[in-house]
Amino acid sequence: MEKILNYINGEWQAAQSAETYPVHNPATAELLAETPLCGPMEVDAAACAAEAAFPAWRRTPVAERVQYLFKLKHLVEENFEDLSRTITIENGKTLEEARGEMRRVVENIEVAAGMPILMQGYNSEDIAAGIDETMIRQPLGVCVTIAPFNFPAMIPFWFMPYAIAAGNTYVIKPSERVPLTMQKIFRLLEQTGLPRGVVNLVNGSKQAVDALLDHPLVKGVTFVGSTPTARHIYARAAQNGKRVQAQGGAKNPIVIMPDADAEMCTQIVADSAFGSAGQRCLAASVAITVAEARGWFTESICEAAASRVVGYGLEPGVQMGPVISPQSRQRIEGLIGKGASEGGSVLVDGRGAVIPRYEQGNFVRPTVITEVPPASELARTEVFGPVLGLMHVASLDEAIALVNQRAYGNMACIFTRDGGAARKFRYEVEAGNVGINIGVAAPMAFFPFSGWKESFFGDMHGQGWDAVEFFTQKKVVIERWPKEWTRKF
Ligand code: NAD
């Protein structure tokens, strides 16, 4: 069993706290590790180390700072398979899905390596006679990521590479449910030769998070996780005067128009709803069929759900792994039952799944429920499992109205061959990531990972220009140099 350590001020350190959280392989139930649940002492040590490293790191020229990212990119690529396997082992997603996650890690490092240009300011001469004005970007200081369990590697990389390239120093608090991937990534960060204290790792859960939110040296907080936690993080960090962005949960609708390409649409929607066992903030959760799409889509998505190969994600041919924990499985199965009792009809039932050789795993098979009433708990709650609800309407207007009724606004997609319908959807829909004939509208690293309504609290998002904005503060300098002061040589 691996011992989970913190990485503070360039040193691997055992936690002070005796309290731990058990980490199991979700497919085999094997105990992998015990995450130490750190508290204010470890958080203070990490924040102080990051603060101490800040002045010298900030003065390191940006072109030099990004050299560490180039090294990191190479190290991540060399260790790509090992990191992908670790993600599968602790999170449960398939190896191919884990590789996809790792590709996003590399992509974010690459984009952040453009910081010498990305963080340039701008200026104007003679804004008044003989007066010039310049905007320069400076780092904030100590910044933080608090991460969820579903992307153990990728999510900290929506933020950290941009932050350190811009001259900030950093603390990452991974999810206590998946601590192993960050242990490996920090071994690679260590190999880059980054100065002590520039990046730090603290393990734990609520206690560690609250200590970070309250710590006076922490200037910027980024969070990704469920909506109730996002609200808490946003409010508490803002109350403490910190810059904060908090990405929350989701309940993503996909609209299927009658003219959609049936085969393509079914395959993509199935991948969206059941990929990563539905544990993605961009998973399709509700399919809204318009008019005669109802018949063919219901039939084809049920076939796709029933034929999906479920098992241990390290094994070849497996298309879907387990959910993260027995509690999660129980909650998902409970929500399926609730959906049925609220008027839905379960067409493909994934409850009670038993996978030979992995009987102890947290498996829920793909599930399809039709006639889900819009006001029901199943229609409103984020399931975070492989469950697709079907709703049926007569027109695109009705579909858009159903989409916009929703509390969340992380993603909305449409499948159609009609450019007019697609444009209307794109224009009117209240969601921050929109897919047109796309089932997981995940922005590339050079676009912001948007998200609206209950899916996001803040102004600037992760990745791309938004990350540059978030991790820099603008300083505007207005200067006058009267001619008569100029010495003649
Ligand atoms: P979570 O909210 O339970 O935990 C996220 C992080 O917050 C963890 O590090 C955890 O230790 C910490 N935490 C949990 N409860 C806390 C509390 N009461 N006070 C302080 N800190 C607390 O989320 P999760 O279950 O790990 O992740 C799944 C959720 O993340 C889903 O809702 C999913 O939609 C969301 N998510 C959103 C996005 C996005 O971009 N919007 C991306 C990925 C995941």
XYZ file of C-alpha atoms and ligand atoms in Angstrom:
533
model
C 0.000 0.000 0.000
C 1.397 3.363 -1.006
C 2.024 5.971 1.661
C 0.520 9.307 0.663
C 2.784 12.240 1.438
C 2.573 15.979 1.148
C 5.126 17.880 -0.906
C 5.995 21.119 0.827
C 8.947 23.417 0.206
C 10.586 20.873 -2.078
C 10.370 18.023 0.422
C 8.178 14.983 0.792
C 6.610 15.102 4.228
C 4.371 12.799 6.225
C 1.161 14.418 7.431
C 0.802 15.511 11.034
C -2.784 14.365 11.138
C -3.526 10.755 12.125
C -6.957 10.801 10.483
C -7.117 9.142 7.056
C -9.523 8.349 4.220
C -9.299 4.865 2.659
C -8.706 4.766 -1.104
C -10.017 1.667 -2.874
C -9.690 0.564 -6.466
C -13.348 1.024 -7.489
C -13.290 -2.053 -9.746
C -11.548 -4.542 -7.470
C -12.188 -2.978 -4.036
C -8.481 -3.447 -3.237
C -7.264 -0.977 -0.606
C -4.707 1.180 -2.419
C -3.798 3.842 0.109
C -4.927 5.925 3.053
C -5.154 9.638 2.321
C -4.039 11.686 5.309
C -6.654 14.293 6.190
C -4.431 17.279 6.795
C -5.452 20.413 8.585
C -4.357 23.977 9.285
C -0.772 23.039 10.240
C 0.122 21.433 6.923
C -1.800 24.092 5.009
C 0.095 26.811 6.818
C 3.424 25.147 6.051
C 2.515 24.914 2.348
C 1.201 28.477 2.135
C 4.305 29.835 3.911
C 6.618 27.844 1.606
C 4.782 29.183 -1.437
C 4.900 32.725 -0.073
C 8.633 32.451 0.642
C 9.279 31.222 -2.903
C 7.208 33.953 -4.514
C 9.599 36.955 -4.626
C 12.407 35.074 -6.396
C 10.035 33.148 -8.645
C 8.272 36.325 -9.677
C 11.625 37.888 -10.581
C 12.626 34.868 -12.659
C 12.126 35.976 -16.271
C 9.009 34.477 -17.809
C 11.046 32.916 -20.622
C 13.005 31.037 -17.954
C 9.909 30.079 -15.977
C 8.363 28.321 -18.953
C 11.487 26.173 -19.412
C 10.245 24.152 -16.415
C 6.991 23.555 -18.279
C 8.878 22.241 -21.312
C 10.712 19.825 -19.009
C 7.452 18.838 -17.376
C 5.821 18.171 -20.742
C 8.599 15.774 -21.681
C 8.479 14.025 -18.310
C 4.701 13.663 -18.522
C 5.000 12.232 -22.029
C 7.682 9.766 -20.903
C 5.443 8.641 -18.035
C 2.197 8.860 -19.989
C 1.232 5.185 -19.742
C 2.091 4.861 -16.075
C 0.067 7.972 -15.209
C -2.861 6.760 -17.316
C -2.854 3.384 -15.570
C -2.741 5.079 -12.173
C -5.815 7.119 -13.086
C -7.667 3.958 -14.102
C -6.639 2.146 -10.938
C -7.764 4.832 -8.530
C -10.647 6.400 -10.443
C -12.101 3.480 -12.404
C -12.343 5.041 -15.887
C -11.061 2.951 -18.788
C -7.432 3.150 -19.830
C -8.419 4.852 -23.087
C -10.400 7.474 -21.139
C -7.438 7.958 -18.807
C -5.167 8.482 -21.818
C -7.613 11.100 -23.099
C -7.363 12.853 -19.744
C -3.565 12.787 -19.912
C -3.612 14.291 -23.408
C -5.454 17.275 -21.912
C -2.736 17.589 -19.278
C -0.085 17.850 -21.988
C -2.193 20.279 -24.005
C -2.578 22.653 -21.056
C 1.153 22.612 -20.372
C 1.764 23.465 -24.031
C -0.648 26.389 -24.006
C 0.714 27.761 -20.729
C 4.229 27.607 -22.197
C 3.159 30.531 -24.388
C 3.142 32.771 -21.306
C 5.934 35.072 -22.556
C 3.422 36.376 -25.067
C 0.215 35.582 -23.197
C 0.976 37.816 -20.236
C 2.092 40.853 -22.188
C 0.341 44.086 -21.384
C -0.367 47.014 -23.696
C 0.336 50.712 -23.836
C -0.535 54.018 -25.465
C 1.764 56.952 -25.968
C 0.494 60.501 -25.583
C -2.814 59.773 -23.889
C -2.420 63.487 -23.093
C 0.406 65.652 -24.365
C 3.666 64.017 -23.256
C 1.957 61.430 -21.055
C 2.131 57.677 -21.699
C -0.005 54.922 -20.198
C 0.967 51.280 -19.827
C -0.829 48.184 -18.549
C 1.409 45.499 -17.119
C 0.368 42.131 -15.713
C 1.779 40.924 -12.437
C 1.239 37.638 -10.583
C -1.009 37.498 -7.520
C 1.182 35.456 -5.170
C 0.105 32.163 -3.627
C -2.705 30.448 -5.543
C -4.544 27.214 -4.963
C -6.488 24.454 -6.748
C -9.016 22.306 -4.919
C -9.799 19.389 -7.231
C -12.558 16.773 -7.641
C -12.176 12.999 -7.973
C -13.293 12.554 -11.554
C -10.190 13.903 -13.348
C -7.317 13.298 -10.920
C -4.669 14.642 -13.333
C -6.357 17.022 -15.739
C -8.208 19.460 -13.544
C -5.234 20.883 -11.627
C -3.692 21.450 -15.073
C -6.525 23.793 -16.098
C -4.877 26.172 -13.633
C -1.437 25.341 -12.227
C 0.732 25.607 -15.389
C -0.745 29.034 -16.209
C -0.357 30.203 -12.633
C 3.297 29.299 -12.221
C 4.233 30.434 -15.726
C 2.729 33.826 -14.824
C 4.968 33.980 -11.723
C 2.590 32.772 -8.995
C 3.435 30.006 -6.553
C 1.066 27.158 -5.934
C -0.672 24.693 -3.633
C -2.731 21.761 -4.961
C -5.244 19.929 -2.793
C -6.353 16.824 -4.735
C -9.518 14.899 -3.977
C -8.959 12.623 -0.996
C -10.607 9.868 -3.068
C -7.858 9.846 -5.749
C -4.527 10.958 -4.249
C -2.178 8.627 -6.187
C -1.989 10.411 -9.552
C -0.848 13.693 -7.976
C 1.820 11.831 -5.987
C 3.289 10.738 -9.322
C 2.874 14.111 -10.990
C 4.657 15.821 -8.098
C 7.561 13.375 -8.495
C 7.827 14.706 -12.040
C 7.487 18.320 -10.942
C 10.352 17.628 -8.533
C 12.476 16.300 -11.413
C 12.006 19.514 -13.379
C 14.181 21.270 -10.791
C 11.558 23.906 -9.970
C 12.782 26.015 -7.038
C 11.566 24.927 -3.611
C 8.113 26.115 -2.649
C 6.942 27.036 -6.153
C 4.577 24.051 -6.187
C 3.239 22.329 -3.098
C 0.884 19.433 -2.436
C -1.379 19.058 0.574
C -3.699 16.090 0.980
C -6.970 16.156 2.826
C -10.611 17.098 2.619
C -12.864 19.776 4.120
C -10.524 20.752 6.940
C -7.618 21.342 4.573
C -9.868 23.202 2.136
C -11.259 25.522 4.772
C -7.763 26.220 6.073
C -6.726 27.219 2.535
C -9.806 29.429 2.134
C -9.036 31.200 5.393
C -5.276 31.477 5.021
C -4.206 35.121 4.732
C -1.300 34.317 2.382
C -3.556 32.651 -0.215
C -4.521 35.190 -2.882
C -6.307 33.150 -5.540
C -8.540 30.071 -5.248
C -9.660 27.798 -8.067
C -12.124 25.023 -7.405
C -13.816 22.298 -9.412
C -16.367 19.970 -7.844
C -20.022 19.708 -6.916
C -22.312 22.739 -6.769
C -22.905 22.757 -2.988
C -19.146 22.730 -2.374
C -18.594 25.328 -5.116
C -21.038 27.680 -3.389
C -19.237 27.215 -0.089
C -15.809 27.805 -1.640
C -16.935 30.855 -3.579
C -18.617 32.501 -0.603
C -15.897 31.772 1.939
C -12.967 32.704 -0.294
C -14.708 35.908 -1.422
C -15.541 36.797 2.164
C -11.843 36.504 2.908
C -11.060 38.906 0.077
C -9.580 36.342 -2.318
C -9.929 36.100 -6.058
C -11.979 32.947 -6.656
C -13.511 30.854 -9.399
C -15.593 27.790 -8.560
C -16.839 25.336 -11.159
C -19.772 23.256 -10.003
C -21.945 20.338 -11.035
C -24.077 19.790 -14.108
C -27.116 18.135 -15.626
C -26.469 18.295 -19.329
C -29.233 18.086 -21.939
C -28.781 16.902 -25.509
C -31.460 17.749 -28.075
C -32.026 15.213 -30.859
C -33.706 16.674 -33.932
C -35.611 14.387 -36.314
C -33.075 15.028 -39.091
C -30.030 14.015 -36.999
C -27.688 11.370 -38.382
C -29.097 8.463 -36.372
C -26.020 6.278 -36.231
C -23.543 9.044 -35.452
C -25.848 10.673 -32.945
C -26.579 7.436 -31.059
C -22.938 6.506 -30.765
C -21.883 9.958 -29.613
C -24.732 10.356 -27.123
C -24.005 6.884 -25.695
C -20.330 7.822 -25.292
C -21.318 11.076 -23.635
C -23.848 9.541 -21.223
C -21.988 6.341 -20.342
C -18.319 7.264 -20.903
C -16.382 7.477 -17.628
C -19.489 5.808 -16.125
C -21.283 9.140 -16.432
C -18.878 10.733 -13.954
C -18.003 13.718 -16.093
C -19.291 17.226 -15.671
C -19.873 17.149 -19.440
C -21.778 13.847 -19.443
C -25.124 13.844 -21.246
C -27.744 13.303 -18.607
C -30.991 14.057 -20.430
C -31.775 13.443 -24.107
C -34.642 15.545 -25.399
C -36.037 14.096 -28.610
C -37.962 16.371 -30.946
C -41.015 14.981 -32.823
C -40.311 11.753 -34.708
C -36.731 11.490 -33.357
C -38.391 9.859 -30.362
C -38.992 6.502 -32.030
C -35.645 5.780 -33.627
C -33.536 7.362 -30.910
C -35.262 5.510 -28.068
C -34.686 2.206 -29.825
C -31.077 2.833 -30.813
C -29.918 4.339 -27.499
C -31.409 1.364 -25.616
C -29.450 -0.996 -27.839
C -26.274 1.020 -27.308
C -26.796 1.066 -23.530
C -27.512 -2.646 -23.263
C -24.535 -3.649 -25.407
C -21.896 -1.507 -23.710
C -19.060 -3.628 -22.332
C -18.703 -2.960 -18.602
C -15.721 -4.118 -16.570
C -12.306 -3.291 -15.177
C -10.931 -0.370 -17.166
C -7.441 -1.863 -17.448
C -8.772 -4.794 -19.483
C -8.883 -4.508 -23.264
C -12.290 -4.108 -24.863
C -13.914 -2.647 -21.737
C -15.980 0.438 -22.630
C -17.129 1.484 -19.182
C -15.706 1.104 -15.688
C -17.220 1.318 -12.200
C -18.396 4.376 -10.290
C -16.137 5.766 -7.600
C -17.546 4.224 -4.415
C -20.184 1.886 -2.982
C -21.984 4.974 -1.620
C -22.030 6.492 -5.072
C -23.443 3.273 -6.533
C -26.138 3.203 -3.871
C -27.041 6.842 -4.511
C -27.266 6.296 -8.281
C -29.407 3.185 -7.895
C -31.615 5.109 -5.478
C -32.093 7.886 -8.023
C -33.033 5.362 -10.723
C -35.663 3.953 -8.339
C -36.882 7.455 -7.575
C -37.172 8.193 -11.294
C -39.343 5.116 -11.737
C -41.530 6.011 -8.771
C -41.965 9.555 -10.059
C -43.472 8.395 -13.340
C -40.450 7.389 -15.438
C -40.237 4.052 -17.167
C -36.906 2.191 -16.921
C -36.144 0.818 -20.389
C -32.616 -0.428 -19.667
C -31.916 -1.074 -15.995
C -28.307 -0.998 -14.835
C -29.012 -1.655 -11.164
C -27.630 -4.699 -9.382
C -24.798 -5.207 -11.862
C -22.432 -8.076 -11.071
C -19.262 -8.258 -13.147
C -17.624 -11.706 -13.084
C -14.232 -11.613 -11.258
C -15.060 -8.110 -9.997
C -18.030 -8.858 -7.799
C -16.802 -6.385 -5.169
C -16.583 -3.500 -7.679
C -18.939 -0.498 -7.694
C -20.567 -1.268 -11.011
C -23.768 0.243 -12.345
C -24.559 -0.701 -15.944
C -25.837 1.876 -18.453
C -29.414 2.830 -17.705
C -32.092 4.492 -19.861
C -35.301 5.895 -18.379
C -38.023 7.431 -20.522
C -40.922 9.779 -19.762
C -38.959 11.441 -16.975
C -41.224 14.240 -15.701
C -39.326 17.582 -15.941
C -40.125 18.445 -12.324
C -39.021 15.064 -10.935
C -35.964 14.649 -8.751
C -34.256 12.507 -11.383
C -34.711 15.251 -13.986
C -33.293 17.940 -11.728
C -30.518 16.182 -9.781
C -27.012 15.565 -11.032
C -26.808 11.753 -11.057
C -23.069 11.488 -11.824
C -23.554 7.927 -13.009
C -24.329 6.140 -16.310
C -27.999 7.115 -16.409
C -29.695 8.799 -19.363
C -33.202 10.206 -18.970
C -35.335 10.681 -22.079
C -37.835 13.494 -22.587
C -39.940 14.052 -25.645
C -41.215 17.318 -27.139
C -42.843 18.424 -30.376
C -40.626 21.333 -31.450
C -37.199 22.925 -31.157
C -38.747 25.861 -29.255
C -40.085 23.475 -26.632
C -36.722 21.717 -26.424
C -34.863 25.004 -25.884
C -37.397 26.025 -23.241
C -36.786 22.720 -21.425
C -33.016 23.235 -21.632
C -33.263 26.768 -20.290
C -35.517 25.782 -17.389
C -32.620 23.905 -15.904
C -30.714 25.197 -12.913
C -27.352 24.128 -14.340
C -25.682 25.558 -17.433
C -22.519 23.559 -17.973
C -23.238 22.105 -21.413
C -26.057 21.785 -23.941
C -25.831 19.953 -27.280
C -27.914 19.530 -30.383
C -27.827 16.894 -33.114
C -29.190 18.113 -36.450
C -28.312 18.583 -40.128
C -30.128 21.925 -40.178
C -27.861 24.966 -39.887
C -30.772 27.214 -38.965
C -31.799 24.971 -36.067
C -28.191 24.737 -34.931
C -27.753 28.508 -35.021
C -30.989 29.147 -33.131
C -29.885 26.631 -30.497
C -26.424 28.141 -30.170
C -27.914 31.623 -29.869
C -30.677 30.931 -27.360
C -29.413 28.192 -25.135
C -28.308 29.096 -21.596
C -25.142 27.051 -21.208
C -21.452 27.873 -21.297
C -20.229 24.927 -23.397
C -22.330 24.147 -26.464
C -22.007 21.127 -28.752
C -23.387 20.976 -32.277
C -23.222 17.359 -33.408
C -20.780 16.948 -30.507
C -21.614 15.011 -27.338
C -18.899 16.180 -24.942
C -18.278 19.851 -25.686
C -14.982 20.036 -23.787
C -13.062 23.158 -24.806
C -9.447 22.741 -25.876
C -6.843 24.231 -23.534
C -6.705 27.439 -25.582
C -10.415 28.130 -24.925
C -12.009 28.774 -21.528
C -13.805 25.885 -19.863
C -17.032 27.810 -19.567
C -20.080 26.944 -17.525
C -23.032 29.086 -16.500
C -25.726 29.310 -13.860
C -25.373 26.787 -11.012
C -22.412 25.208 -12.795
C -20.109 28.148 -12.213
C -19.470 30.844 -9.622
C -17.068 33.591 -10.622
C -16.150 35.536 -13.755
C -12.987 34.081 -15.252
C -12.815 30.399 -16.104
C -9.985 27.883 -16.317
C -7.655 27.440 -19.334
C -6.542 29.821 -22.091
C -6.896 33.595 -21.814
C -9.231 33.299 -18.841
C -6.486 31.566 -16.859
C -4.044 34.323 -17.797
C -6.564 36.926 -16.618
C -7.238 35.029 -13.402
C -3.619 34.516 -12.444
C -2.438 38.050 -13.194
C -3.451 41.382 -11.801
C -3.315 44.436 -13.974
C -1.297 47.440 -13.053
C -1.733 50.642 -15.035
C 1.125 53.124 -15.045
C 0.663 56.685 -16.258
C 3.894 58.609 -16.689
C 5.043 62.080 -17.555
C 8.646 62.974 -18.391
C 8.819 66.719 -19.111
C 11.250 67.548 -21.905
C 13.094 70.115 -19.830
C 14.188 67.389 -17.395
C 16.101 65.557 -20.073
C 19.818 66.098 -19.597
C 21.881 66.978 -22.595
C 24.934 64.717 -23.005
P -16.867 17.435 -4.275
O -17.521 18.748 -4.293
O -17.392 16.395 -3.354
O -15.310 17.581 -3.908
C -14.457 18.438 -4.612
C -13.335 18.897 -3.702
O -13.884 19.656 -2.621
C -12.527 17.771 -3.076
O -11.174 18.135 -3.096
C -13.067 17.684 -1.650
O -12.082 17.290 -0.732
C -13.518 19.098 -1.367
N -14.718 19.160 -0.522
C -15.781 18.314 -0.535
N -16.719 18.721 0.334
C -16.246 19.852 0.911
C -16.779 20.750 1.892
N -17.975 20.557 2.462
N -16.041 21.817 2.241
C -14.816 22.040 1.674
N -14.284 21.219 0.745
C -14.975 20.139 0.368
O -16.862 16.905 -5.783
P -16.449 15.460 -6.321
O -17.504 14.475 -5.943
O -15.038 15.170 -5.996
O -16.508 15.707 -7.907
C -17.655 15.528 -8.672
C -18.354 16.841 -8.918
O -17.471 17.713 -9.612
C -19.569 16.707 -9.818
O -20.588 17.503 -9.293
C -19.098 17.242 -11.149
O -20.099 17.753 -11.986
C -18.163 18.302 -10.712
N -17.223 18.660 -11.760
C -17.409 19.843 -12.382
C -16.575 20.217 -13.417
C -16.768 21.522 -14.118
O -15.925 21.881 -14.916
N -17.826 22.249 -13.869
C -15.533 19.363 -13.804
C -15.358 18.152 -13.130
C -16.220 17.819 -12.093
